[in-house]
């Protein structure tokens, strides 16, 4: 049994040595070029810029911007099969150590060092491996097991297959949580039933045909066909489930199938192999449950603690970036890197931990704490996921700050940080005596429109921050303190020092503090935005007089100056959404805290430890309503509706549908694996080739082939190379140690224990190289332990090592050939297809966003749904939020679907990064694959997704609801009068997404003329400017400017689309010669003649 595994790319991650380079975008330069001259405010602060990618697109006229290091999307290696234990390394955090330390007396905690969870897992794995190897090296256990599998006392001797017990211990290693091990056991049972059914039915048919005259040749083909069909089904289930613990079960089932069918065995052979698997899994389970047991629920709690810590770090960093001020205490490079990694991993890790914790469910009727905690944990995980999305959205609100910092680096502006000036308060802003003075000065007299626009934006932002800065800083500090307090509460809830315990009113105070800070910030920001917007000329502010020569004569500039306020509008609204969601998280954490205190205060061992994870039951997730991307769209002329067909037509259509399903990627991959496995196993069933097959242990080649075969060529190449290198190294070590100490069970068992330590270190701590560590240890098993079992037969260990290496190399070479020449699935082609599908899906998300603007989506839930609970007696399960607050914080079904779609796209982006990592392992004759180009594409798509999330936060606020007066005003005054221009912009953007999707899927030349999305947006903005309500600044509330802000901020999306369009034109070519030559065809000759004169 081997590991199939998904590819992990070594060296991926963030840091100064990251392969991502900044990309400078300017009007005369390609945006794909690297530029290191410009750094974002975040880079100035921390030397790394995790969220500056959202501030890249040009904002002010033709001003360029840059993409810095953290803007590029990193290669996130996917999780290797059977490597769910790798995540347990992350539990060795401060929260873990603190919570454990509080349970020890002070005198012992000072003497006994704390063992990190990673080393505990490594020791657990090595102990399990050592115990499993004793069934080979310990005479009594070896003899006992040999008698057991041979059905007679003293007749069996050492079992030749006893080394497989150690092999099972490698795969089912105990470095899992209790929930993960229970899940693995359940999958193992299902896989054993599948393999038993296939083996018994297949061999029964073989023996039935073999004894019939004239059917001997047919009987030889039966096991071959049976192997192919069974591997087809097993491979399909493997890729369909895509779960590490299930992959372990699939590999175990494949091992049982290969051994039993190749040996042409029946019940006896099946039971012998099953007993080996049973003993190996029992050893792993015993070590997992008794030696430093880890609860999946506890890991979930630690992961939530890390997520809260990273959120507080990133929120403070983003706030400082937005306010253009230096933090008082800069976070360390390592802390910032961990915060960014935890933020991105939170989209998948929380879901994984929640699923594992659900496997630990031992629900006992009447356990009220369990019922309360189920909903509390689900609510907390959902809130954390939404907070992660809001943090991604906050990145889109710092573009203006980036442009101002960039202008300072170019000498256009001098940004005088408020914290360095006299007369500034503690918040870093002007004191009341300094109010009215701008925070920024002009380095030189601006002479062009660009610099005038920059100065206007700087002055506007300075005036706005005079009003909004202190309450914004206060809200951010309150949210950051809340996140840290919740983190501490989680740690304290698992301790035993009662004087540190939080009281229920502490959670009330947290929520009240957020509500007060949020109310102050909302009222202040609304008045400040409205006041700035109502300024119709530059005479209102003395700070504007210095620019009258370059600004007052330019009405467009005057309009733009006031509209820069909307560049920070979405940051303000997203921060408000973040604060509102944080109140919901606090409520959920309070309920978890109450149950945790009750559980840990109990002296009942079963209640405290076994019921630790009885929180989780199945629950429905919001449905992701993306249309399926496929050719032959239903209900068209090409593919008519089934109801319009005759009976014969429906039968034909059913056959066509079946064929269409069989052409799917997973089905083709599974069929390829199944049939190629049957071809590789064929020599075992013919008399001419069977001796060679058995001599070289051909089943090892079958297992290696099944382990290496992956859906893409890149992953197969990566695993194949590591498989061969690991096998050779393991065989050399095993042959060497056995030659030095032949038949010395004590030395070999002790050496095996210590030799397994570095192997399990790579398996547990280095997922990138987990397959190598596993292959080394497996080859050691199949050489050293197998030779020890066969020591009485005088078989040389060198012969075993040679046969093992030969079989593995044959299996790997066969896998490489099949992967390359039989329905080849190149990672780069799959990446292009997935990018095309992603563009269509994000276009669909934008369509839904437009529908919400148009009032076509109902976001209002029935507000009376919870009315029947009004007489409920308050307890720890009662929500803290008031009815109005909980109503505003509660997400309706439609908004939940929106967020589910956004989360689905975010996870798809991570999967695209995995595919991009695999492309580096695929040789390409026409040159290296343009990895940097596709990283830039993924970065732009991430930016677009962040922008759409910010817009969704605004357009799904209650101000857009048809039932509110503000919504009627927005729709009447802003939307309906410009429907024509709005239709043109929306149509161009959707057409752009469709064009990009087609380019990715076809890799064909693009048209020289791309959809004019940005020009359509500018026409929409111009149309809005001409409205009476805008001309006269006749707005009663700043929230009535939502649609205007939406239209202006769409510039970030359209410019990203233009960037992608130009990039793909450079990558795939243009119909004709070039876009410039196309534009030259339509130049005005008379204008040329006039310029020539």
Short mmCIF file of C-alpha atoms in Angstrom, two decimals, residues 229-441:
data_model
loop_
_atom_site.label_atom_id
_atom_site.label_comp_id
_atom_site.label_asym_id
_atom_site.label_seq_id
_atom_site.Cartn_x
_atom_site.Cartn_y
_atom_site.Cartn_z
CA UNK A 229 -12.73 -2.96 -13.10
CA UNK A 230 -12.02 -2.89 -9.36
CA UNK A 231 -9.19 -0.38 -9.78
CA UNK A 232 -11.43 1.72 -12.00
CA UNK A 233 -14.01 1.99 -9.27
CA UNK A 234 -11.41 2.50 -6.56
CA UNK A 235 -9.63 5.27 -8.49
CA UNK A 236 -12.89 7.06 -9.18
CA UNK A 237 -13.90 6.97 -5.51
CA UNK A 238 -10.45 8.24 -4.60
CA UNK A 239 -10.65 11.38 -6.75
CA UNK A 240 -14.34 11.86 -5.99
CA UNK A 241 -13.83 11.88 -2.22
CA UNK A 242 -10.47 13.71 -2.38
CA UNK A 243 -9.87 13.10 1.32
CA UNK A 244 -6.53 12.01 2.82
CA UNK A 245 -8.02 9.47 5.22
CA UNK A 246 -10.09 7.97 2.40
CA UNK A 247 -6.98 7.77 0.21
CA UNK A 248 -5.32 5.68 2.91
CA UNK A 249 -8.24 3.30 2.82
CA UNK A 250 -8.09 3.11 -0.99
CA UNK A 251 -4.40 2.22 -0.89
CA UNK A 252 -5.07 -0.45 1.72
CA UNK A 253 -7.84 -1.92 -0.43
CA UNK A 254 -5.54 -1.92 -3.46
CA UNK A 255 -2.85 -3.78 -1.49
CA UNK A 256 -5.30 -6.45 -0.38
CA UNK A 257 -6.62 -6.83 -3.92
CA UNK A 258 -3.19 -7.16 -5.48
CA UNK A 259 -1.94 -9.71 -2.96
CA UNK A 260 -5.04 -11.91 -2.97
CA UNK A 261 -5.72 -11.87 -6.70
CA UNK A 262 -2.09 -12.21 -7.77
CA UNK A 263 -1.71 -15.21 -5.47
CA UNK A 264 -5.01 -16.54 -6.83
CA UNK A 265 -6.08 -17.07 -3.25
CA UNK A 266 -9.44 -17.39 -1.59
CA UNK A 267 -10.77 -17.08 1.93
CA UNK A 268 -7.54 -18.18 3.56
CA UNK A 269 -5.35 -15.66 1.77
CA UNK A 270 -7.88 -12.90 2.32
CA UNK A 271 -8.06 -13.58 6.06
CA UNK A 272 -4.27 -13.70 6.34
CA UNK A 273 -3.90 -10.31 4.70
CA UNK A 274 -6.86 -8.93 6.64
CA UNK A 275 -5.32 -10.05 9.91
CA UNK A 276 -2.18 -8.10 9.03
CA UNK A 277 -4.23 -4.99 8.32
CA UNK A 278 -6.25 -5.50 11.50
CA UNK A 279 -3.19 -5.78 13.75
CA UNK A 280 -1.55 -2.73 12.18
CA UNK A 281 -4.63 -0.57 12.59
CA UNK A 282 -5.15 -1.76 16.18
CA UNK A 283 -1.60 -0.74 17.08
CA UNK A 284 -2.08 2.71 15.55
CA UNK A 285 -5.43 3.16 17.27
CA UNK A 286 -4.10 2.13 20.68
CA UNK A 287 -1.16 4.52 20.42
CA UNK A 288 -3.38 7.30 19.08
CA UNK A 289 -5.96 6.99 21.87
CA UNK A 290 -3.63 6.31 24.79
CA UNK A 291 -0.42 8.22 24.07
CA UNK A 292 -0.96 11.98 24.14
CA UNK A 293 -4.46 11.77 22.61
CA UNK A 294 -5.47 14.75 20.50
CA UNK A 295 -9.05 15.81 20.17
CA UNK A 296 -10.15 17.19 16.83
CA UNK A 297 -12.35 19.57 18.77
CA UNK A 298 -9.33 20.78 20.70
CA UNK A 299 -7.44 21.27 17.42
CA UNK A 300 -10.42 23.20 16.12
CA UNK A 301 -10.25 25.41 19.19
CA UNK A 302 -6.51 25.98 18.71
CA UNK A 303 -7.06 26.76 15.03
CA UNK A 304 -9.74 29.25 15.98
CA UNK A 305 -7.31 30.77 18.48
CA UNK A 306 -4.65 31.16 15.79
CA UNK A 307 -7.20 32.62 13.43
CA UNK A 308 -8.29 35.20 15.99
CA UNK A 309 -4.66 36.15 16.59
CA UNK A 310 -3.95 36.56 12.88
CA UNK A 311 -7.13 38.58 12.38
CA UNK A 312 -6.16 41.03 15.12
CA UNK A 313 -2.67 41.45 13.61
CA UNK A 314 -3.97 42.01 10.10
CA UNK A 315 -6.76 44.35 11.14
CA UNK A 316 -4.34 46.61 12.98
CA UNK A 317 -1.97 46.54 10.05
CA UNK A 318 -4.67 47.42 7.54
CA UNK A 319 -5.94 50.26 9.73
CA UNK A 320 -2.45 51.75 9.98
CA UNK A 321 -2.08 51.44 6.23
CA UNK A 322 -5.42 53.14 5.63
CA UNK A 323 -4.56 55.99 8.00
CA UNK A 324 -1.04 56.34 6.56
CA UNK A 325 0.57 56.19 9.97
CA UNK A 326 3.39 54.13 11.35
CA UNK A 327 2.42 51.58 14.00
CA UNK A 328 3.75 52.20 17.47
CA UNK A 329 5.15 48.68 17.64
CA UNK A 330 5.93 46.99 14.37
CA UNK A 331 5.01 43.30 14.22
CA UNK A 332 7.93 41.00 13.57
CA UNK A 333 8.51 39.54 10.13
CA UNK A 334 7.76 36.03 11.41
CA UNK A 335 4.55 37.12 13.13
CA UNK A 336 3.35 38.93 10.02
CA UNK A 337 4.15 35.95 7.83
CA UNK A 338 2.27 33.59 10.14
CA UNK A 339 -0.70 35.96 10.26
CA UNK A 340 -0.96 36.04 6.48
CA UNK A 341 -0.59 32.27 6.16
CA UNK A 342 -3.20 31.68 8.86
CA UNK A 343 -5.56 34.11 7.15
CA UNK A 344 -5.40 32.32 3.82
CA UNK A 345 -5.48 28.85 5.34
CA UNK A 346 -8.53 29.78 7.42
CA UNK A 347 -10.70 29.35 4.32
CA UNK A 348 -9.99 25.59 4.32
CA UNK A 349 -8.46 24.61 7.67
CA UNK A 350 -11.48 25.55 9.78
CA UNK A 351 -13.74 23.51 7.53
CA UNK A 352 -11.38 20.52 7.74
CA UNK A 353 -11.11 20.69 11.54
CA UNK A 354 -14.86 20.99 11.87
CA UNK A 355 -15.33 17.88 9.70
CA UNK A 356 -12.84 15.89 11.79
CA UNK A 357 -14.45 17.03 15.02
CA UNK A 358 -17.78 15.82 13.68
CA UNK A 359 -16.28 12.32 13.47
CA UNK A 360 -15.73 12.33 17.23
CA UNK A 361 -19.45 12.65 17.88
CA UNK A 362 -20.64 10.33 20.63
CA UNK A 363 -24.00 11.94 21.13
CA UNK A 364 -25.68 11.01 24.41
CA UNK A 365 -29.37 11.88 24.74
CA UNK A 366 -30.03 14.53 27.32
CA UNK A 367 -26.62 16.17 27.05
CA UNK A 368 -27.83 19.75 26.90
CA UNK A 369 -24.28 21.15 26.66
CA UNK A 370 -23.70 19.11 23.54
CA UNK A 371 -26.79 20.50 21.86
CA UNK A 372 -25.84 24.08 22.72
CA UNK A 373 -22.25 23.65 21.59
CA UNK A 374 -23.17 22.18 18.23
CA UNK A 375 -24.79 25.39 17.10
CA UNK A 376 -22.24 27.59 18.87
CA UNK A 377 -19.26 26.03 17.13
CA UNK A 378 -20.98 26.09 13.76
CA UNK A 379 -21.84 29.76 14.23
CA UNK A 380 -18.29 30.59 15.32
CA UNK A 381 -16.68 28.86 12.34
CA UNK A 382 -19.12 30.54 9.96
CA UNK A 383 -18.40 33.94 11.51
CA UNK A 384 -14.64 33.41 11.28
CA UNK A 385 -14.97 32.51 7.62
CA UNK A 386 -17.00 35.65 6.94
CA UNK A 387 -14.49 37.76 8.88
CA UNK A 388 -11.74 36.35 6.68
CA UNK A 389 -13.72 37.41 3.63
CA UNK A 390 -14.20 40.89 5.11
CA UNK A 391 -10.45 41.20 5.69
CA UNK A 392 -9.92 40.35 2.05
CA UNK A 393 -12.42 43.06 1.19
CA UNK A 394 -10.65 45.61 3.38
CA UNK A 395 -7.62 45.27 1.15
CA UNK A 396 -9.56 46.94 -1.66
CA UNK A 397 -10.01 50.13 0.36
CA UNK A 398 -6.33 51.04 0.59
CA UNK A 399 -5.66 51.87 -3.08
CA UNK A 400 -5.69 55.62 -2.51
CA UNK A 401 -3.20 55.30 0.33
CA UNK A 402 -0.92 53.32 -1.89
CA UNK A 403 -1.09 55.96 -4.62
CA UNK A 404 -0.26 58.71 -2.13
CA UNK A 405 2.71 56.78 -0.80
CA UNK A 406 3.87 56.08 -4.33
CA UNK A 407 3.60 59.78 -5.15
CA UNK A 408 5.71 60.58 -2.12
CA UNK A 409 8.42 58.18 -3.29
CA UNK A 410 8.41 59.98 -6.65
CA UNK A 411 8.76 63.39 -5.01
CA UNK A 412 5.28 64.63 -5.89
CA UNK A 413 4.03 64.79 -2.31
CA UNK A 414 5.51 64.96 1.16
CA UNK A 415 3.45 62.84 3.52
CA UNK A 416 3.95 64.22 6.99
CA UNK A 417 2.79 61.45 9.29
CA UNK A 418 0.51 62.94 11.89
CA UNK A 419 2.16 61.03 14.68
CA UNK A 420 5.38 62.95 14.05
CA UNK A 421 3.85 66.43 14.13
CA UNK A 422 3.19 68.67 17.03
CA UNK A 423 -0.33 69.30 18.10
CA UNK A 424 -1.45 65.82 17.32
CA UNK A 425 -3.32 63.70 19.74
CA UNK A 426 -2.76 60.16 20.80
CA UNK A 427 -4.64 58.81 17.86
CA UNK A 428 -2.12 60.26 15.46
CA UNK A 429 -4.39 62.99 14.09
CA UNK A 430 -4.57 66.72 14.36
CA UNK A 431 -5.59 68.08 17.69
CA UNK A 432 -8.58 70.45 17.81
CA UNK A 433 -6.24 73.40 17.50
CA UNK A 434 -4.82 72.04 14.29
CA UNK A 435 -8.15 71.17 12.74
CA UNK A 436 -8.69 72.44 9.25
CA UNK A 437 -5.06 72.09 8.29
CA UNK A 438 -4.19 69.36 5.85
CA UNK A 439 -1.85 66.56 6.72
CA UNK A 440 -0.01 66.77 3.46
CA UNK A 441 2.03 69.37 1.62
#
